[in-house]
CSV table of C-alpha atoms in Angstrom, one decimal:
chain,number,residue,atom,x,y,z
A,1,UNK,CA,-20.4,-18.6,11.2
A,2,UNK,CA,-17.2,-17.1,9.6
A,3,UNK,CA,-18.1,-12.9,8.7
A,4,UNK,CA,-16.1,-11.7,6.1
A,5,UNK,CA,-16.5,-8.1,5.6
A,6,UNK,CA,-15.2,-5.9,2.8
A,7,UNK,CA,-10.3,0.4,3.7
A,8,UNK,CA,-0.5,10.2,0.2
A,9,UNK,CA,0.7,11.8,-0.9
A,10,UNK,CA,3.6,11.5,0.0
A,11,UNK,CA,5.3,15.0,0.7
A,12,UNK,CA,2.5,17.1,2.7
A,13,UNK,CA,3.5,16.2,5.7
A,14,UNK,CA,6.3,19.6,5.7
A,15,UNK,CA,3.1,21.5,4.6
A,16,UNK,CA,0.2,20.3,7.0
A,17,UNK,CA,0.0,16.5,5.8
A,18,UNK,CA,-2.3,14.4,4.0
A,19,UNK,CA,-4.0,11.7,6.0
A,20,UNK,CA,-7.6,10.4,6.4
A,21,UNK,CA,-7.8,7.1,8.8
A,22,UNK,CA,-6.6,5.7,12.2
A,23,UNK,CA,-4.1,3.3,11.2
A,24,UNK,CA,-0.9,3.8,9.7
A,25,UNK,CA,0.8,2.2,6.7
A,26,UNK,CA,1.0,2.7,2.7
A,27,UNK,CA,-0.1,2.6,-0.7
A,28,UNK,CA,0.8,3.6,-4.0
A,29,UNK,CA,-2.1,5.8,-5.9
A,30,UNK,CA,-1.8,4.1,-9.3
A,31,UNK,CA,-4.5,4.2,-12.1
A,32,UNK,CA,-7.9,2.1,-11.4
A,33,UNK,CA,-9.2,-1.3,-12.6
A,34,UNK,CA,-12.3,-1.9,-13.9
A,35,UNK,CA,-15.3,-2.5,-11.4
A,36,UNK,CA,-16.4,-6.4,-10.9
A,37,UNK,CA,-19.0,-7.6,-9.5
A,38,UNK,CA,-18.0,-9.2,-6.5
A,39,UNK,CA,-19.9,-9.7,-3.4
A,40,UNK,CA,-19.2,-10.0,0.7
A,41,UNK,CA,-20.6,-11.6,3.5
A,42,UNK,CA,-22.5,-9.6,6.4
A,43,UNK,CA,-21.0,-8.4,9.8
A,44,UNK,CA,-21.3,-10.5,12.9
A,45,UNK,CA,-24.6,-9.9,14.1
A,46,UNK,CA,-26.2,-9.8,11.0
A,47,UNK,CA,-27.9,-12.1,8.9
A,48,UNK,CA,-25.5,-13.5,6.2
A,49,UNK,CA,-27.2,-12.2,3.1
A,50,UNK,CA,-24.6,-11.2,1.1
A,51,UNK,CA,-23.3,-7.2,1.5
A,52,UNK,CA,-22.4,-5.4,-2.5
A,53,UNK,CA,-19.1,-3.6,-1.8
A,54,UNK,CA,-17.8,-0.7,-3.8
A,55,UNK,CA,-14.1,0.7,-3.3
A,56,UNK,CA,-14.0,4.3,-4.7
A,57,UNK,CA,-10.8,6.1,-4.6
A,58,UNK,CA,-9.1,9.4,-6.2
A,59,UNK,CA,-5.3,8.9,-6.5
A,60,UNK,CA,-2.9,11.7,-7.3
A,61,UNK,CA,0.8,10.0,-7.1
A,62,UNK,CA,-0.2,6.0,-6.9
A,63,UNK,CA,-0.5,5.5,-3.4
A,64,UNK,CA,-4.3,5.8,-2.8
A,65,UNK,CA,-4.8,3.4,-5.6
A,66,UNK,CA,-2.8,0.7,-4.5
A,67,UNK,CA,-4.5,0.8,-1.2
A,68,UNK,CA,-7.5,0.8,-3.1
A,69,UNK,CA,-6.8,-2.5,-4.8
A,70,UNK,CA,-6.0,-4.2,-1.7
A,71,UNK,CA,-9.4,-3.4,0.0
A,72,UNK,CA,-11.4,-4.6,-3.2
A,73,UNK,CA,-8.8,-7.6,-3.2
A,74,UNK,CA,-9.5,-8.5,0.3
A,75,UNK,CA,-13.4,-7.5,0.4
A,76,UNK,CA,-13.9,-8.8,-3.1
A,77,UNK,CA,-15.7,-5.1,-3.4
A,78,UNK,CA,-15.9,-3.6,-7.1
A,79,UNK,CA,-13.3,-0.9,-7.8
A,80,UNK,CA,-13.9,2.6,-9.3
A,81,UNK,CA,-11.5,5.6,-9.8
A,82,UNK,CA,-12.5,9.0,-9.3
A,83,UNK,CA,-11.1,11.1,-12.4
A,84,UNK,CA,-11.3,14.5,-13.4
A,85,UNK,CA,-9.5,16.4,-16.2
A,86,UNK,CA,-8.4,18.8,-13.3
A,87,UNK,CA,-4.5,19.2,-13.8
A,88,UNK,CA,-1.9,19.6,-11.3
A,89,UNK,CA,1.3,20.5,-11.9
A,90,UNK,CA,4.0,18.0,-11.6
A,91,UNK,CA,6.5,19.7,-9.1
A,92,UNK,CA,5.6,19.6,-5.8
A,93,UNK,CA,5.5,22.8,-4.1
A,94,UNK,CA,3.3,24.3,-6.9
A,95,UNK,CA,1.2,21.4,-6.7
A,96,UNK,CA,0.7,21.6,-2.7
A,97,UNK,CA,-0.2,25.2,-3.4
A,98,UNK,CA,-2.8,24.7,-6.0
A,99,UNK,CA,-4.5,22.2,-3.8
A,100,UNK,CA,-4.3,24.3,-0.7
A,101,UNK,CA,-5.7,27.2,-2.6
A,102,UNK,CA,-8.9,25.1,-3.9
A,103,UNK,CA,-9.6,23.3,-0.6
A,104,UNK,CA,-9.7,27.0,1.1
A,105,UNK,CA,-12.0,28.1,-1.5
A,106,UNK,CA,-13.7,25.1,-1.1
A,107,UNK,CA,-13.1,23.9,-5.5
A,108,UNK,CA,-15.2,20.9,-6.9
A,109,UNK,CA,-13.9,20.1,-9.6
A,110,UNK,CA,-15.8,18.3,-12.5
A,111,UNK,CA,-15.7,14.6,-12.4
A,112,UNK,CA,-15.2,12.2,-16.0
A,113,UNK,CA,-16.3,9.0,-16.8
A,114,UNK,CA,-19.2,7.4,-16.0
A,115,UNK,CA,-20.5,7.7,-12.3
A,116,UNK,CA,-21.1,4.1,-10.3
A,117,UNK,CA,-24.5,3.2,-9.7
A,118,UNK,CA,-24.6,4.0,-5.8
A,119,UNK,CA,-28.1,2.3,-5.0
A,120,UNK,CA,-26.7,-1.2,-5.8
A,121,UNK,CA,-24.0,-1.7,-3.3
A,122,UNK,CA,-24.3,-1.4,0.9
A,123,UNK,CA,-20.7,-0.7,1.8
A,124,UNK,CA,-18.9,1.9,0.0
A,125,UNK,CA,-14.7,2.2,0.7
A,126,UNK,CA,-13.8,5.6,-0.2
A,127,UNK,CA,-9.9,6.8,-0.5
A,128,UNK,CA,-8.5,9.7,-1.0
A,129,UNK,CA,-5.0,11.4,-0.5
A,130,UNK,CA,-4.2,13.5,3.3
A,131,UNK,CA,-4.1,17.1,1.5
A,132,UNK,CA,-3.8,19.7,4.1
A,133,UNK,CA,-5.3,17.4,6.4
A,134,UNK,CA,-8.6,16.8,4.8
A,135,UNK,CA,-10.4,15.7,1.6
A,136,UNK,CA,-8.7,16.1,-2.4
A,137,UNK,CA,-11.3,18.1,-4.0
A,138,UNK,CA,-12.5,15.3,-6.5
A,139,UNK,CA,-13.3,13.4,-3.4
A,140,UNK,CA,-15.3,16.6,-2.4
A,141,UNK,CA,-17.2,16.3,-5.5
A,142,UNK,CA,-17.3,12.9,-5.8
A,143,UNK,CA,-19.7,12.9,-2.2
A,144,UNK,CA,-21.8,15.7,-3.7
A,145,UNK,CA,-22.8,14.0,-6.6
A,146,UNK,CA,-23.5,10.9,-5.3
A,147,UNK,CA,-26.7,10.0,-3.0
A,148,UNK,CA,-25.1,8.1,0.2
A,149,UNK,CA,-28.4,7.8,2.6
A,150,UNK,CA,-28.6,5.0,4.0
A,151,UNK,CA,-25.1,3.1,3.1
A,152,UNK,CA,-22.2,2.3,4.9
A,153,UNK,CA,-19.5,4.2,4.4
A,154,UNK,CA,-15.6,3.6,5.2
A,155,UNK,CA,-13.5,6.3,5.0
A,156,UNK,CA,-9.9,5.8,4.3
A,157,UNK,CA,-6.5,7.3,2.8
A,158,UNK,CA,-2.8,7.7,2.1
A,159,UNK,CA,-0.7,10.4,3.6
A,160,UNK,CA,3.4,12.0,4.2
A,161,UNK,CA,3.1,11.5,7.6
A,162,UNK,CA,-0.1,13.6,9.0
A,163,UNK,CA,-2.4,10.4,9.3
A,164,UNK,CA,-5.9,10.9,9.3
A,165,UNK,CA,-6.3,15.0,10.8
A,166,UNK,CA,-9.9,15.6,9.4
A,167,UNK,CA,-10.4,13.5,6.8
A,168,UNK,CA,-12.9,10.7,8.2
A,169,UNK,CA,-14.6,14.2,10.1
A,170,UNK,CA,-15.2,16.0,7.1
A,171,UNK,CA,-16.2,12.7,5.2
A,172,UNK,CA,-18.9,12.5,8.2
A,173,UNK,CA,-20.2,15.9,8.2
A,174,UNK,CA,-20.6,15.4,4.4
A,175,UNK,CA,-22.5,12.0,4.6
A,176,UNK,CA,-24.8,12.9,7.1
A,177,UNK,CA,-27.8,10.6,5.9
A,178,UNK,CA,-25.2,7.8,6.1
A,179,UNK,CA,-23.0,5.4,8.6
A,180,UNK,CA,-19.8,5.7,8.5
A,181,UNK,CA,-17.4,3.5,10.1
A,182,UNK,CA,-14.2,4.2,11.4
A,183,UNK,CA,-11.3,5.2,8.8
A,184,UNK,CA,-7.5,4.3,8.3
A,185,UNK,CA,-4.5,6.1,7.2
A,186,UNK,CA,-1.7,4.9,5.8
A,187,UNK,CA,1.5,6.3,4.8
A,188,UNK,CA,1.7,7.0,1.3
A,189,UNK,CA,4.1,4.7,-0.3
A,190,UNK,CA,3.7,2.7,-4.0
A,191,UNK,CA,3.8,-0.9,-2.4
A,192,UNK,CA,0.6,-0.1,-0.6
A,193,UNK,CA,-0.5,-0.5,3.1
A,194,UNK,CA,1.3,-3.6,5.1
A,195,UNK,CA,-1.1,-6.6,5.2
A,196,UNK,CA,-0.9,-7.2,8.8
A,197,UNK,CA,-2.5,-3.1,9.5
A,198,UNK,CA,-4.8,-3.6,6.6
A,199,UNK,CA,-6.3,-7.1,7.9
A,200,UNK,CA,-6.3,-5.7,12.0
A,201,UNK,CA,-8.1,-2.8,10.9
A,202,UNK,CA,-10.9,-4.6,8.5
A,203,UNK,CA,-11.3,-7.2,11.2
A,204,UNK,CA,-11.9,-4.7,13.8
A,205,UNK,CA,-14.6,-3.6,11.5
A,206,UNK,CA,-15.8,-7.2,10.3
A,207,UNK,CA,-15.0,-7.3,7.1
């Protein structure tokens, strides 16, 4: 029976990179669509009740979000933007310093809009820019506020060249009541990740 599972900045990489997965490739972060309800069938081994897929994402420059539009494309998962009223400025060395200075303090900053309802899906995608080789912040707070146990989660992101560093191992240690599944990375451009390194690393996960 055919299993169809429903996974950047550019810039860091001169400063310590931004990367989250273990494949490479890119995506742009542009603004999200609206969530739809979609569904997606069950991994091999599984029965073939149908799996609720959410794809979460924060995207700074464009990158993560076209990434993030591709996995709900191909997983038929629901799509939901992180936001957050945080600014950033625009040029890039202040930028990189601001977010380097709130990751070492360890910053969560508040999250807008309405919050997805975790409890009704069973896979949860979640992207975020490579920024100083772990998490965005929003992501960080995003995780916090949001009960995880028991879901499946897939870790992935966008990056300048620095690939995943410890973005699925922090992602881990902050979802400990839940699965998660190996990540990807890919390179942070605004076309998004190549299909042929998008569809080998959902297939390797089932999707």
């Amino acid at each position: 029976m055919r299993k169809i599972w429903g996974l950047t900045f550019a810039g860091f990489l001169a400063l310590g990179g931004i990367a989250c997965a273990k494949t490479a490739d890119t995506q742009t972060e542009t603004d999200a669509a609206a969530p739809v309800q979609t569904q997606a069938a069950a991994p091999a081994g599984e029965e073939s009740m149908p799996k609720k897929v959410l794809v979460a994402y924060y995207s700074y420059s464009g990158n993560t979000a076209a990434v993030a539009r591709q996995i709900a494309a191909k997983t038929g998962g629901d799509l939901y933007e992180i936001k957050t009223d945080h600014a950033y400025p625009e040029a890039y060395r202040p930028m990189t310093q601001q977010a380097k200075e709130e990751i070492e303090a360890g910053f969560r900053p508040e999250l807008t809009g309405a919050m997805p309802d975790i409890s009704q899906y069973d896979v949860v995608f979640i992207g975020t820019p490579n920024w100083w080789g772990t998490l965005a912040p929003a992501v960080s707070s995003f995780l916090e506020k949001n009960d995880f146990t028991g879901k499946t989660v897939v870790p992935f992101n966008t990056h300048g060249g620095g690939g995943m560093q410890n973005c699925e191992k922090d992602m881990r240690a902050a979802l400990p009541n839940a699965t998660v599944l190996e990540g990807a990375a890919f390179a942070g451009r605004s076309s998004g990740a190549s299909e042929s390194a998008l569809n080998n690393w959902l297939g390797r996960l089932g999707f």
